[in-house]
Amino acid sequence: MLSRTADHLFWMARYTERAENTARMLDANYQLALVPQSDEYAALGWRAMLSISELTGVYTAAHPDMTSRDVIAFMSSDRDNLSSIVNCLRAARENARAVRGSITTDLWETLNTTWLDAQRMLADGVLERDPGEFFEWVKFRSHLSRGVQLGTMVRDEAFYFMRLGTFLERADNTARILDVKYEMLEQRGGASAQPLAQSLDYYHWAAVLRSVSGFEVYRKVYRDVIMPERVAHLLILFADWPRSLAANLDELRQIMGRVRNPRSAQAEAMAARLHADVRAAQIADILREGLHLWLTDFLARINELGSCISRDFLVPLAPEPAAEQSQSQSQSSSSPSQSQSQSQIHPHAA
């Protein structure tokens, strides 16, 4: 397969998954914002989400206040935010159009209809009327596109490069969704023994689980009240659940074995090491080290793996202009894994 074709398929899947995961993060914060709480604590949740997505600087440059309405619009429909849901859906559609002959008609029509319907819904004011409706719709359309992909595509290299993009993006975003909570705790000054704070913590963890479709899974696996260490265990180490880091890394390792080429030994070794390190980890050790620190390291390594995959299999990303590169470096100082993929639309999707 031509590297340019693989490149489009890989990024088509990544942007579809990114749109879904952005909707999941927004939905978790939106649902939590409905719980009685101070304005300061509510703003903290939105600030943490922007911080973990490395978009604080871009947001504050255009918006003087941290309000739920502004953040939702910025992350959902802002054409100037290259990581907004609408831009991700557009990028997925444009990458699919570029390789129309390598995907099925059903998959193309699914992605194209998603892009057209998203524009119509946003023009009809769905974000002002009911943001949760839009987030659920984005998740549904992402599920639909993956179902059509699984149900209509031949299991060839085109299929596996799409899956590679899906699992790489999902691993990155699952780590970010989990890290948003700890970013909030750190900014708030750690866990509190006050009843109100404990109540907010419970609802926040419940929202985090629901944001990754893990609430029922948690109840089935642990059969207990929601505890932070068990939420972390589910999202990181529980390999039988398809959104955990362990499960995504297992998929990545297997797929890379199917698409290997003479140059891919380093990428395969990097994926194998990261997979082995996560599977060997113990949640008690991760929490003792510091979950935020562990997740930051994981995000750096998954981004390095993505760069290696791009170099070995795909069309290498064009270097950023000096000014943009300086801005990306300053934004990535706390969490470097998205400086390349989150801050700019991939060249072939623009």
Coordinates of C-alpha atoms in Angstrom, one line a residue:
M1 CA 0.0 0.0 0.0
L2 CA 1.2 3.5 -0.8
S3 CA 2.3 5.4 2.3
R4 CA 0.0 8.3 1.3
T5 CA -3.0 6.0 1.2
A6 CA -2.2 4.5 4.5
D7 CA -1.7 8.0 5.9
H8 CA -5.2 9.2 4.9
L9 CA -6.8 6.0 6.3
F10 CA -4.8 6.3 9.6
W11 CA -5.8 10.0 10.1
M12 CA -9.4 9.4 9.0
A13 CA -9.8 6.9 11.8
R14 CA -7.9 9.1 14.3
Y15 CA -10.1 12.2 13.7
T16 CA -13.3 10.1 14.0
E17 CA -12.1 8.8 17.3
R18 CA -10.9 12.2 18.5
A19 CA -14.3 13.7 17.8
E20 CA -15.9 11.0 19.9
N21 CA -13.5 11.4 22.7
T22 CA -13.8 15.2 22.8
A23 CA -17.6 14.7 23.0
R24 CA -17.0 12.3 25.8
M25 CA -14.9 14.8 27.8
L26 CA -17.4 17.6 27.2
D27 CA -20.3 15.5 28.2
A28 CA -18.7 14.4 31.4
N29 CA -18.0 18.1 32.4
Y30 CA -21.5 19.2 31.2
Q31 CA -23.2 16.5 33.3
L32 CA -21.1 17.4 36.3
A33 CA -21.9 21.1 35.9
L34 CA -25.5 20.2 36.6
V35 CA -24.6 19.2 40.1
P36 CA -25.0 22.0 42.7
Q37 CA -21.5 23.5 43.3
S38 CA -19.7 26.8 43.4
D39 CA -19.0 28.7 40.2
E40 CA -15.3 28.5 41.1
Y41 CA -15.4 24.7 41.2
A42 CA -17.4 24.5 38.0
A43 CA -14.9 26.7 36.2
L44 CA -12.1 24.5 37.5
G45 CA -13.5 21.5 35.6
W46 CA -13.5 23.4 32.3
R47 CA -10.1 24.8 33.0
A48 CA -8.7 21.3 33.7
M49 CA -10.2 20.0 30.5
L50 CA -8.6 22.7 28.4
S51 CA -5.3 22.3 30.2
I52 CA -5.1 18.5 29.6
S53 CA -6.0 19.1 25.9
E54 CA -3.3 21.8 25.7
L55 CA -5.8 24.3 24.5
T56 CA -5.8 26.8 27.4
G57 CA -3.7 29.4 25.5
V58 CA -5.8 29.2 22.4
Y59 CA -9.0 29.5 24.4
T60 CA -7.9 32.4 26.6
A61 CA -6.7 34.3 23.5
A62 CA -10.2 34.5 22.2
H63 CA -12.4 34.3 25.4
P64 CA -11.9 36.5 28.5
D65 CA -14.1 34.3 30.8
M66 CA -14.2 30.6 31.6
T67 CA -17.8 29.7 31.1
S68 CA -19.4 26.4 30.2
R69 CA -21.2 27.9 27.2
D70 CA -18.0 29.4 25.8
V71 CA -15.9 26.2 26.4
I72 CA -18.5 24.0 24.9
A73 CA -18.8 26.2 21.8
F74 CA -15.0 26.4 21.5
M75 CA -14.5 22.6 21.7
S76 CA -17.5 21.7 19.6
S77 CA -18.1 24.2 16.8
D78 CA -15.2 26.8 16.7
R79 CA -13.7 26.7 13.2
D80 CA -10.6 28.4 14.5
N81 CA -9.9 25.6 17.0
L82 CA -8.4 22.9 14.9
S83 CA -9.2 20.3 17.5
S84 CA -12.9 21.1 17.8
I85 CA -15.4 18.4 17.0
V86 CA -16.6 20.0 13.8
N87 CA -13.0 20.3 12.5
C88 CA -12.3 16.7 13.4
L89 CA -15.4 15.5 11.6
R90 CA -14.4 17.6 8.6
A91 CA -10.9 16.2 8.6
A92 CA -12.1 12.6 8.9
R93 CA -14.4 13.3 5.9
E94 CA -11.7 14.9 3.8
N95 CA -9.2 12.1 4.5
A96 CA -11.9 9.6 3.5
R97 CA -12.6 11.5 0.3
A98 CA -8.9 11.4 -0.7
V99 CA -8.9 7.6 -0.6
R100 CA -12.5 7.0 -1.8
G101 CA -11.4 3.9 -3.7
S102 CA -9.8 2.3 -0.7
I103 CA -12.9 2.3 1.5
T104 CA -16.4 0.9 0.9
T105 CA -19.3 3.0 -0.3
D106 CA -21.1 2.4 3.0
L107 CA -18.2 3.8 5.0
W108 CA -17.8 6.8 2.8
E109 CA -21.5 7.6 3.0
T110 CA -21.5 7.2 6.8
L111 CA -18.6 9.7 7.2
N112 CA -20.0 12.1 4.6
T113 CA -23.5 12.1 6.1
T114 CA -22.0 12.7 9.6
W115 CA -20.2 15.8 8.4
L116 CA -23.3 17.2 6.6
D117 CA -25.6 16.4 9.5
A118 CA -23.2 18.0 12.1
Q119 CA -23.2 21.3 10.2
R120 CA -27.0 21.2 10.0
M121 CA -27.4 20.4 13.8
L122 CA -25.0 23.2 14.8
A123 CA -26.8 25.7 12.5
D124 CA -30.1 24.7 14.1
G125 CA -28.7 25.7 17.6
V126 CA -28.3 22.2 19.2
L127 CA -25.5 23.5 21.5
E128 CA -27.7 26.2 22.9
R129 CA -30.7 24.0 23.2
D130 CA -29.2 20.8 24.5
P131 CA -25.4 20.2 24.3
G132 CA -25.9 16.6 25.7
E133 CA -28.0 15.7 22.6
F134 CA -25.1 16.7 20.3
F135 CA -22.5 14.9 22.3
E136 CA -24.6 11.7 22.3
W137 CA -25.1 12.1 18.5
V138 CA -21.3 12.4 17.9
K139 CA -20.7 9.3 20.0
F140 CA -23.4 7.4 18.1
R141 CA -22.0 8.4 14.7
S142 CA -18.5 7.3 15.7
H143 CA -19.9 4.0 16.8
L144 CA -21.7 3.7 13.5
S145 CA -18.7 4.4 11.4
R146 CA -16.6 1.8 13.3
G147 CA -19.5 -0.7 12.9
V148 CA -19.7 -0.1 9.2
Q149 CA -15.9 -0.4 8.9
L150 CA -15.9 -3.7 10.7
G151 CA -19.0 -5.0 8.8
T152 CA -18.0 -4.0 5.3
M153 CA -14.2 -3.7 5.0
V154 CA -11.9 -6.5 3.9
R155 CA -9.3 -7.4 6.5
D156 CA -6.4 -6.0 4.4
E157 CA -3.8 -3.3 5.0
A158 CA -6.4 -0.5 4.6
F159 CA -8.5 -2.0 7.4
Y160 CA -5.5 -2.4 9.7
F161 CA -4.2 1.2 9.2
M162 CA -7.6 2.5 10.1
R163 CA -7.6 0.3 13.3
L164 CA -4.1 1.5 14.1
G165 CA -5.3 5.1 14.0
T166 CA -8.3 4.3 16.1
F167 CA -6.5 2.5 19.0
L168 CA -3.6 5.0 19.1
E169 CA -6.0 7.9 19.4
R170 CA -8.2 6.1 21.9
A171 CA -5.2 5.2 24.2
D172 CA -4.1 8.9 24.2
N173 CA -7.6 10.2 24.9
T174 CA -8.5 7.6 27.6
A175 CA -5.4 8.7 29.5
R176 CA -6.4 12.4 29.1
I177 CA -9.9 11.8 30.3
L178 CA -8.6 10.1 33.4
D179 CA -6.0 12.8 33.9
V180 CA -8.6 15.6 33.8
K181 CA -9.9 14.5 37.2
Y182 CA -6.4 14.5 38.8
E183 CA -5.7 17.9 37.2
M184 CA -8.8 19.2 39.1
L185 CA -7.7 17.6 42.4
E186 CA -4.3 19.1 42.1
Q187 CA -5.7 22.6 41.4
R188 CA -8.2 22.2 44.2
G189 CA -5.4 21.2 46.6
G190 CA -6.0 17.5 46.8
A191 CA -8.9 15.4 48.1
S192 CA -11.0 16.9 50.9
A193 CA -12.7 15.3 53.8
Q194 CA -15.6 17.8 53.7
P195 CA -19.0 16.1 52.9
L196 CA -19.7 18.4 49.9
A197 CA -16.3 17.8 48.4
Q198 CA -16.7 14.1 48.8
S199 CA -20.1 14.2 47.2
L200 CA -18.7 16.2 44.2
D201 CA -15.9 13.6 44.0
Y202 CA -18.4 10.8 43.7
Y203 CA -20.4 12.5 41.0
H204 CA -17.2 13.4 39.2
W205 CA -15.9 9.8 39.2
A206 CA -19.4 8.6 38.1
A207 CA -19.3 11.2 35.2
V208 CA -15.8 10.0 34.2
L209 CA -17.0 6.4 34.1
R210 CA -20.1 7.4 32.0
S211 CA -17.9 9.4 29.7
V212 CA -16.1 6.3 28.7
S213 CA -19.2 4.0 28.8
G214 CA -17.7 2.4 31.8
F215 CA -20.3 2.9 34.6
E216 CA -22.1 -0.4 34.1
V217 CA -18.7 -2.2 33.5
Y218 CA -17.4 -0.9 36.8
R219 CA -20.5 -2.1 38.7
K220 CA -20.2 -5.5 37.0
V221 CA -16.4 -5.9 37.7
Y222 CA -16.0 -4.4 41.1
R223 CA -19.6 -4.6 42.6
D224 CA -18.7 -1.8 45.0
V225 CA -19.0 1.9 45.5
I226 CA -17.0 4.0 43.1
M227 CA -13.4 4.3 44.4
P228 CA -10.7 6.4 42.6
E229 CA -8.1 3.6 42.6
R230 CA -10.6 1.1 41.0
V231 CA -11.6 3.7 38.4
A232 CA -7.9 4.1 37.5
H233 CA -7.4 0.3 37.5
L234 CA -10.4 -0.1 35.0
L235 CA -9.2 2.6 32.7
I236 CA -5.5 1.6 32.8
L237 CA -5.0 -2.1 33.5
F238 CA -8.3 -4.0 32.9
A239 CA -7.4 -5.6 29.6
D240 CA -10.8 -7.3 29.1
W241 CA -12.4 -3.9 28.6
P242 CA -11.9 -2.3 25.1
R243 CA -11.3 1.3 26.2
S244 CA -8.5 0.5 28.8
L245 CA -4.9 1.5 28.0
A246 CA -3.9 -2.2 28.3
A247 CA -6.5 -3.3 25.8
N248 CA -5.6 -0.6 23.3
L249 CA -1.9 -1.3 23.5
D250 CA -2.6 -5.0 23.0
E251 CA -4.5 -4.2 19.8
L252 CA -1.7 -1.8 18.6
R253 CA 1.0 -4.4 19.1
Q254 CA -0.9 -7.0 17.2
I255 CA -1.8 -4.7 14.3
M256 CA 1.8 -3.5 13.9
G257 CA 2.8 -7.1 13.5
R258 CA 0.3 -7.4 10.6
V259 CA 1.5 -4.3 8.7
R260 CA 5.2 -4.5 9.4
N261 CA 7.7 -3.4 6.8
P262 CA 11.5 -3.4 6.6
R263 CA 11.7 -0.1 8.4
S264 CA 9.3 -0.7 11.2
A265 CA 11.4 -2.6 13.7
Q266 CA 11.9 0.4 16.0
A267 CA 8.1 1.2 16.1
E268 CA 7.3 -2.4 16.8
A269 CA 9.8 -2.6 19.6
M270 CA 8.5 0.7 21.1
A271 CA 4.9 -0.6 21.0
A272 CA 6.0 -3.9 22.6
R273 CA 7.9 -2.1 25.4
L274 CA 5.0 0.2 26.2
H275 CA 2.6 -2.7 26.2
A276 CA 4.8 -4.8 28.4
D277 CA 5.3 -1.9 30.9
V278 CA 1.5 -1.3 31.2
R279 CA 0.6 -4.9 31.5
A280 CA 3.3 -5.4 34.3
A281 CA 2.2 -2.3 36.2
Q282 CA 0.3 -2.5 39.5
I283 CA -2.2 0.1 40.4
A284 CA -0.8 0.6 43.9
D285 CA 2.6 1.4 42.4
I286 CA 1.1 3.8 39.9
L287 CA -0.8 5.7 42.6
R288 CA 2.3 5.7 44.9
E289 CA 4.4 7.2 42.1
G290 CA 1.6 9.7 41.3
L291 CA -1.1 9.1 38.7
H292 CA -0.7 12.4 37.0
L293 CA 3.1 11.8 36.7
W294 CA 2.5 8.3 35.4
L295 CA -0.1 9.5 32.8
T296 CA 2.1 12.3 31.7
D297 CA 4.9 9.8 31.0
F298 CA 2.5 7.5 29.2
L299 CA 1.2 10.3 27.0
A300 CA 4.8 11.3 26.1
R301 CA 5.5 7.7 25.1
I302 CA 2.3 7.2 23.1
N303 CA 3.0 10.4 21.2
E304 CA 6.6 9.2 20.5
L305 CA 5.1 5.9 19.2
G306 CA 2.7 7.9 17.0
S307 CA 5.7 9.9 15.6
C308 CA 7.6 6.7 15.0
I309 CA 4.6 5.1 13.2
S310 CA 4.3 8.2 11.0
R311 CA 8.0 8.0 10.1
D312 CA 8.0 4.3 9.4
F313 CA 4.7 3.8 7.6
L314 CA 3.1 7.1 6.7
V315 CA 3.8 10.4 5.1
P316 CA 6.0 12.2 7.7
L317 CA 4.4 15.3 9.2
A318 CA 5.6 18.6 7.8
P319 CA 7.8 20.6 10.2
E320 CA 6.1 23.5 11.9
P321 CA 7.0 27.1 11.1
A322 CA 9.4 28.5 13.8
A323 CA 6.7 30.6 15.5
E324 CA 4.2 27.7 15.7
Q325 CA 6.9 25.3 16.8
S326 CA 7.8 27.7 19.7
Q327 CA 4.2 28.0 20.7
S328 CA 3.7 24.2 20.6
Q329 CA 6.8 23.6 22.7
S330 CA 5.5 26.0 25.3
Q331 CA 2.1 24.4 25.3
S332 CA 3.5 20.9 25.6
S333 CA 5.7 21.5 28.6
S334 CA 3.3 19.8 31.0
S335 CA 2.0 17.1 28.7
P336 CA 4.0 16.8 25.5
S337 CA 2.0 14.1 23.7
Q338 CA -0.4 16.3 21.8
S339 CA 2.0 19.1 20.6
Q340 CA 2.0 17.6 17.1
S341 CA -1.4 16.0 16.6
Q342 CA -3.7 18.0 18.8
S343 CA -2.5 21.5 18.0
Q344 CA -2.8 21.3 14.2
I345 CA -4.9 19.6 11.6
H346 CA -2.9 17.0 9.7
P347 CA -1.6 18.4 6.4
H348 CA -3.6 15.9 4.3
A349 CA -6.8 16.8 6.1
A350 CA -6.5 20.6 5.8

